[in-house]
Amino acid sequence: MYGELIPVGGGDPIPLLKKSLLVGRRESCDVVLRFSNVSAHHCQLNVNGGYWHVRDLQSRNGVKVNGVRVTDKRIDPGDVLSVAKHKYEVQYSPIDLGAVGPPPPDLPDADFLDKSLLERAGLEKRKFTPKKTPSDPDPSERYDITNDDPGRIRFRNHPL
């Protein structure tokens, strides 16, 4: 066993039985979380250099480590991993998993600087996109004046 996910607030611990685990709602996942707000393939957990890392698989409700939304991050022993709204304390021993020396530095997300602060915090609202309306046609295109009666005006495509 390579560690455990301990549900915050109680519940049965989830053993981490392999060094690479797919977490999600589908039965084909290594760690199955049967909650409607968990994506089918939510995130990937991997051991790298003796430390667990999490990578969000473009899930709808995201992944957080210690309350901060992440796309790819090292998880230290005792950190709280949130999958959607479900929180788990991650328990493991880096030495038992092959860690030597201090933990490697965390690399910032590749798209970190491409996002606004609101977007990085998960607070950005959807952008308003007005409905496209056809521009008003030229008045000369809106009306037809019949040749037989110069005083009679009718709308185009609407016989009067």
PDB file of C-alpha atoms in Angstrom:
ATOM      1  CA  MET A   1       0.000   0.000   0.000  1.00  0.00           C
ATOM      2  CA  TYR A   2       1.303   3.445  -0.968  1.00  0.00           C
ATOM      3  CA  GLY A   3      -0.837   5.568   1.351  1.00  0.00           C
ATOM      4  CA  GLU A   4      -4.441   6.373   2.159  1.00  0.00           C
ATOM      5  CA  LEU A   5      -7.113   8.964   1.513  1.00  0.00           C
ATOM      6  CA  ILE A   6      -8.876   9.636   4.825  1.00  0.00           C
ATOM      7  CA  PRO A   7     -12.330  11.247   4.319  1.00  0.00           C
ATOM      8  CA  VAL A   8     -12.537  14.529   6.235  1.00  0.00           C
ATOM      9  CA  GLY A   9     -15.564  14.308   8.524  1.00  0.00           C
ATOM     10  CA  GLY A  10     -15.483  10.533   8.763  1.00  0.00           C
ATOM     11  CA  GLY A  11     -15.785   7.481   6.602  1.00  0.00           C
ATOM     12  CA  ASP A  12     -13.736   4.509   5.534  1.00  0.00           C
ATOM     13  CA  PRO A  13     -10.147   5.203   4.402  1.00  0.00           C
ATOM     14  CA  ILE A  14      -9.406   4.625   0.722  1.00  0.00           C
ATOM     15  CA  PRO A  15      -6.157   2.687   0.234  1.00  0.00           C
ATOM     16  CA  LEU A  16      -3.773   3.854  -2.486  1.00  0.00           C
ATOM     17  CA  LEU A  17      -2.815   0.461  -3.915  1.00  0.00           C
ATOM     18  CA  LYS A  18      -0.801   1.499  -7.005  1.00  0.00           C
ATOM     19  CA  LYS A  19       1.653   4.269  -7.873  1.00  0.00           C
ATOM     20  CA  SER A  20      -0.694   5.581 -10.568  1.00  0.00           C
ATOM     21  CA  LEU A  21      -4.423   5.872  -9.915  1.00  0.00           C
ATOM     22  CA  LEU A  22      -7.327   7.202 -11.954  1.00  0.00           C
ATOM     23  CA  VAL A  23      -9.988   8.828  -9.740  1.00  0.00           C
ATOM     24  CA  GLY A  24     -13.553   9.324 -10.939  1.00  0.00           C
ATOM     25  CA  ARG A  25     -17.185   8.268 -10.947  1.00  0.00           C
ATOM     26  CA  ARG A  26     -16.852   5.428 -13.510  1.00  0.00           C
ATOM     27  CA  GLU A  27     -16.507   1.855 -12.326  1.00  0.00           C
ATOM     28  CA  SER A  28     -13.419   1.485 -14.542  1.00  0.00           C
ATOM     29  CA  CYS A  29     -11.497   3.985 -12.346  1.00  0.00           C
ATOM     30  CA  ASP A  30      -8.960   2.792  -9.760  1.00  0.00           C
ATOM     31  CA  VAL A  31     -10.600   4.958  -7.081  1.00  0.00           C
ATOM     32  CA  VAL A  32     -14.372   5.140  -7.636  1.00  0.00           C
ATOM     33  CA  LEU A  33     -16.198   8.068  -6.026  1.00  0.00           C
ATOM     34  CA  ARG A  34     -19.928   7.553  -6.576  1.00  0.00           C
ATOM     35  CA  PHE A  35     -21.032  11.189  -6.388  1.00  0.00           C
ATOM     36  CA  SER A  36     -22.903  13.072  -9.103  1.00  0.00           C
ATOM     37  CA  ASN A  37     -20.560  16.084  -8.872  1.00  0.00           C
ATOM     38  CA  VAL A  38     -17.460  13.919  -9.525  1.00  0.00           C
ATOM     39  CA  SER A  39     -16.538  13.642 -13.214  1.00  0.00           C
ATOM     40  CA  ALA A  40     -16.312  10.258 -14.926  1.00  0.00           C
ATOM     41  CA  HIS A  41     -12.506  10.664 -15.073  1.00  0.00           C
ATOM     42  CA  HIS A  42     -11.870  13.426 -12.543  1.00  0.00           C
ATOM     43  CA  CYS A  43      -8.132  13.351 -11.750  1.00  0.00           C
ATOM     44  CA  GLN A  44      -4.976  11.283 -11.874  1.00  0.00           C
ATOM     45  CA  LEU A  45      -2.813  10.516  -8.816  1.00  0.00           C
ATOM     46  CA  ASN A  46       0.842   9.540  -9.398  1.00  0.00           C
ATOM     47  CA  VAL A  47       3.886   8.916  -7.230  1.00  0.00           C
ATOM     48  CA  ASN A  48       6.885  10.864  -8.518  1.00  0.00           C
ATOM     49  CA  GLY A  49      10.160  11.030  -6.586  1.00  0.00           C
ATOM     50  CA  GLY A  50       8.483   9.590  -3.489  1.00  0.00           C
ATOM     51  CA  TYR A  51       5.671  12.159  -3.415  1.00  0.00           C
ATOM     52  CA  TRP A  52       2.086  11.935  -4.580  1.00  0.00           C
ATOM     53  CA  HIS A  53       1.024  14.371  -7.307  1.00  0.00           C
ATOM     54  CA  VAL A  54      -2.480  15.166  -8.558  1.00  0.00           C
ATOM     55  CA  ARG A  55      -3.436  16.223 -12.079  1.00  0.00           C
ATOM     56  CA  ASP A  56      -6.930  17.474 -12.878  1.00  0.00           C
ATOM     57  CA  LEU A  57      -8.320  15.807 -16.010  1.00  0.00           C
ATOM     58  CA  GLN A  58     -10.388  18.847 -17.064  1.00  0.00           C
ATOM     59  CA  SER A  59     -13.066  17.924 -14.549  1.00  0.00           C
ATOM     60  CA  ARG A  60     -16.196  20.026 -14.273  1.00  0.00           C
ATOM     61  CA  ASN A  61     -15.944  20.703 -10.517  1.00  0.00           C
ATOM     62  CA  GLY A  62     -12.169  20.799 -10.161  1.00  0.00           C
ATOM     63  CA  VAL A  63      -9.484  19.624  -7.776  1.00  0.00           C
ATOM     64  CA  LYS A  64      -8.107  21.510  -4.781  1.00  0.00           C
ATOM     65  CA  VAL A  65      -5.125  20.971  -2.507  1.00  0.00           C
ATOM     66  CA  ASN A  66      -5.509  22.663   0.872  1.00  0.00           C
ATOM     67  CA  GLY A  67      -8.387  24.744  -0.488  1.00  0.00           C
ATOM     68  CA  VAL A  68      -6.535  26.065  -3.569  1.00  0.00           C
ATOM     69  CA  ARG A  69      -7.719  24.973  -7.009  1.00  0.00           C
ATOM     70  CA  VAL A  70      -4.954  23.259  -8.985  1.00  0.00           C
ATOM     71  CA  THR A  71      -4.397  21.552 -12.304  1.00  0.00           C
ATOM     72  CA  ASP A  72      -1.131  19.787 -11.394  1.00  0.00           C
ATOM     73  CA  LYS A  73       0.381  19.788  -7.888  1.00  0.00           C
ATOM     74  CA  ARG A  74       2.492  17.819  -5.433  1.00  0.00           C
ATOM     75  CA  ILE A  75       0.529  16.550  -2.415  1.00  0.00           C
ATOM     76  CA  ASP A  76       2.514  16.457   0.815  1.00  0.00           C
ATOM     77  CA  PRO A  77       1.599  14.110   3.686  1.00  0.00           C
ATOM     78  CA  GLY A  78      -1.295  15.621   5.660  1.00  0.00           C
ATOM     79  CA  ASP A  79      -2.503  17.833   2.792  1.00  0.00           C
ATOM     80  CA  VAL A  80      -6.251  17.910   2.127  1.00  0.00           C
ATOM     81  CA  LEU A  81      -7.218  16.846  -1.389  1.00  0.00           C
ATOM     82  CA  SER A  82     -10.660  17.990  -2.572  1.00  0.00           C
ATOM     83  CA  VAL A  83     -12.239  16.129  -5.464  1.00  0.00           C
ATOM     84  CA  ALA A  84     -15.242  18.279  -6.378  1.00  0.00           C
ATOM     85  CA  LYS A  85     -16.586  19.060  -2.856  1.00  0.00           C
ATOM     86  CA  HIS A  86     -15.335  15.823  -1.259  1.00  0.00           C
ATOM     87  CA  LYS A  87     -12.314  16.275   1.017  1.00  0.00           C
ATOM     88  CA  TYR A  88      -9.677  13.687   1.877  1.00  0.00           C
ATOM     89  CA  GLU A  89      -6.566  13.953   4.023  1.00  0.00           C
ATOM     90  CA  VAL A  90      -3.676  12.314   2.193  1.00  0.00           C
ATOM     91  CA  GLN A  91      -1.526  10.114   4.427  1.00  0.00           C
ATOM     92  CA  TYR A  92       1.680   8.454   3.268  1.00  0.00           C
ATOM     93  CA  SER A  93       5.397   8.264   3.987  1.00  0.00           C
ATOM     94  CA  PRO A  94       7.630   9.809   1.294  1.00  0.00           C
ATOM     95  CA  ILE A  95      10.621   7.810   2.571  1.00  0.00           C
ATOM     96  CA  ASP A  96       8.715   4.544   2.097  1.00  0.00           C
ATOM     97  CA  LEU A  97       7.928   5.642  -1.477  1.00  0.00           C
ATOM     98  CA  GLY A  98      11.572   6.360  -2.317  1.00  0.00           C
ATOM     99  CA  ALA A  99      11.976  10.063  -1.505  1.00  0.00           C
ATOM    100  CA  VAL A 100      15.524  11.248  -0.888  1.00  0.00           C
ATOM    101  CA  GLY A 101      16.210  14.658   0.629  1.00  0.00           C
ATOM    102  CA  PRO A 102      13.770  17.554   0.715  1.00  0.00           C
ATOM    103  CA  PRO A 103      10.667  17.577  -1.487  1.00  0.00           C
ATOM    104  CA  PRO A 104      11.162  18.891  -5.013  1.00  0.00           C
ATOM    105  CA  PRO A 105       9.931  22.444  -5.633  1.00  0.00           C
ATOM    106  CA  ASP A 106       6.420  22.830  -6.963  1.00  0.00           C
ATOM    107  CA  LEU A 107       6.309  24.067 -10.527  1.00  0.00           C
ATOM    108  CA  PRO A 108       3.619  26.656 -11.276  1.00  0.00           C
ATOM    109  CA  ASP A 109       0.883  25.611 -13.656  1.00  0.00           C
ATOM    110  CA  ALA A 110       1.896  26.089 -17.285  1.00  0.00           C
ATOM    111  CA  ASP A 111      -1.107  28.328 -17.877  1.00  0.00           C
ATOM    112  CA  PHE A 112      -0.711  30.205 -14.570  1.00  0.00           C
ATOM    113  CA  LEU A 113       0.176  33.561 -16.118  1.00  0.00           C
ATOM    114  CA  ASP A 114      -2.376  33.192 -18.902  1.00  0.00           C
ATOM    115  CA  LYS A 115      -5.303  33.442 -16.456  1.00  0.00           C
ATOM    116  CA  SER A 116      -6.739  36.352 -14.499  1.00  0.00           C
ATOM    117  CA  LEU A 117      -6.750  36.281 -10.702  1.00  0.00           C
ATOM    118  CA  LEU A 118     -10.510  35.711 -10.696  1.00  0.00           C
ATOM    119  CA  GLU A 119     -10.182  32.815 -13.121  1.00  0.00           C
ATOM    120  CA  ARG A 120      -7.360  31.231 -11.086  1.00  0.00           C
ATOM    121  CA  ALA A 121      -9.522  31.471  -7.962  1.00  0.00           C
ATOM    122  CA  GLY A 122     -12.448  29.897  -9.798  1.00  0.00           C
ATOM    123  CA  LEU A 123     -14.554  33.031  -9.327  1.00  0.00           C
ATOM    124  CA  GLU A 124     -14.813  34.333 -12.879  1.00  0.00           C
ATOM    125  CA  LYS A 125     -18.363  34.705 -14.084  1.00  0.00           C
ATOM    126  CA  ARG A 126     -19.488  33.624 -17.499  1.00  0.00           C
ATOM    127  CA  LYS A 127     -18.988  36.338 -20.031  1.00  0.00           C
ATOM    128  CA  PHE A 128     -22.175  37.946 -21.310  1.00  0.00           C
ATOM    129  CA  THR A 129     -22.647  37.438 -25.020  1.00  0.00           C
ATOM    130  CA  PRO A 130     -25.543  39.436 -26.439  1.00  0.00           C
ATOM    131  CA  LYS A 131     -27.762  37.677 -28.918  1.00  0.00           C
ATOM    132  CA  LYS A 132     -26.950  38.581 -32.471  1.00  0.00           C
ATOM    133  CA  THR A 133     -29.791  40.402 -34.146  1.00  0.00           C
ATOM    134  CA  PRO A 134     -29.842  41.180 -37.825  1.00  0.00           C
ATOM    135  CA  SER A 135     -29.165  44.796 -38.510  1.00  0.00           C
ATOM    136  CA  ASP A 136     -32.091  46.808 -39.736  1.00  0.00           C
ATOM    137  CA  PRO A 137     -32.209  46.693 -43.499  1.00  0.00           C
ATOM    138  CA  ASP A 138     -32.023  49.824 -45.545  1.00  0.00           C
ATOM    139  CA  PRO A 139     -35.517  51.447 -45.645  1.00  0.00           C
ATOM    140  CA  SER A 140     -35.516  51.132 -49.420  1.00  0.00           C
ATOM    141  CA  GLU A 141     -35.250  47.345 -48.961  1.00  0.00           C
ATOM    142  CA  ARG A 142     -38.057  47.160 -46.399  1.00  0.00           C
ATOM    143  CA  TYR A 143     -40.886  48.441 -48.558  1.00  0.00           C
ATOM    144  CA  ASP A 144     -42.133  47.784 -52.040  1.00  0.00           C
ATOM    145  CA  ILE A 145     -44.167  50.357 -53.836  1.00  0.00           C
ATOM    146  CA  THR A 146     -46.415  48.683 -56.303  1.00  0.00           C
ATOM    147  CA  ASN A 147     -46.233  49.906 -59.878  1.00  0.00           C
ATOM    148  CA  ASP A 148     -49.974  49.862 -60.377  1.00  0.00           C
ATOM    149  CA  ASP A 149     -50.817  52.198 -57.465  1.00  0.00           C
ATOM    150  CA  PRO A 150     -48.092  54.724 -56.462  1.00  0.00           C
ATOM    151  CA  GLY A 151     -49.912  55.445 -53.185  1.00  0.00           C
ATOM    152  CA  ARG A 152     -49.991  51.813 -52.066  1.00  0.00           C
ATOM    153  CA  ILE A 153     -47.078  50.622 -49.906  1.00  0.00           C
ATOM    154  CA  ARG A 154     -46.695  47.039 -48.790  1.00  0.00           C
ATOM    155  CA  PHE A 155     -44.093  45.254 -46.711  1.00  0.00           C
ATOM    156  CA  ARG A 156     -41.772  42.995 -48.625  1.00  0.00           C
ATOM    157  CA  ASN A 157     -42.974  39.355 -48.371  1.00  0.00           C
ATOM    158  CA  HIS A 158     -46.239  40.512 -46.701  1.00  0.00           C
ATOM    159  CA  PRO A 159     -49.042  41.095 -49.193  1.00  0.00           C
ATOM    160  CA  LEU A 160     -51.616  43.644 -48.048  1.00  0.00           C
TER     161      LEU A 160
END
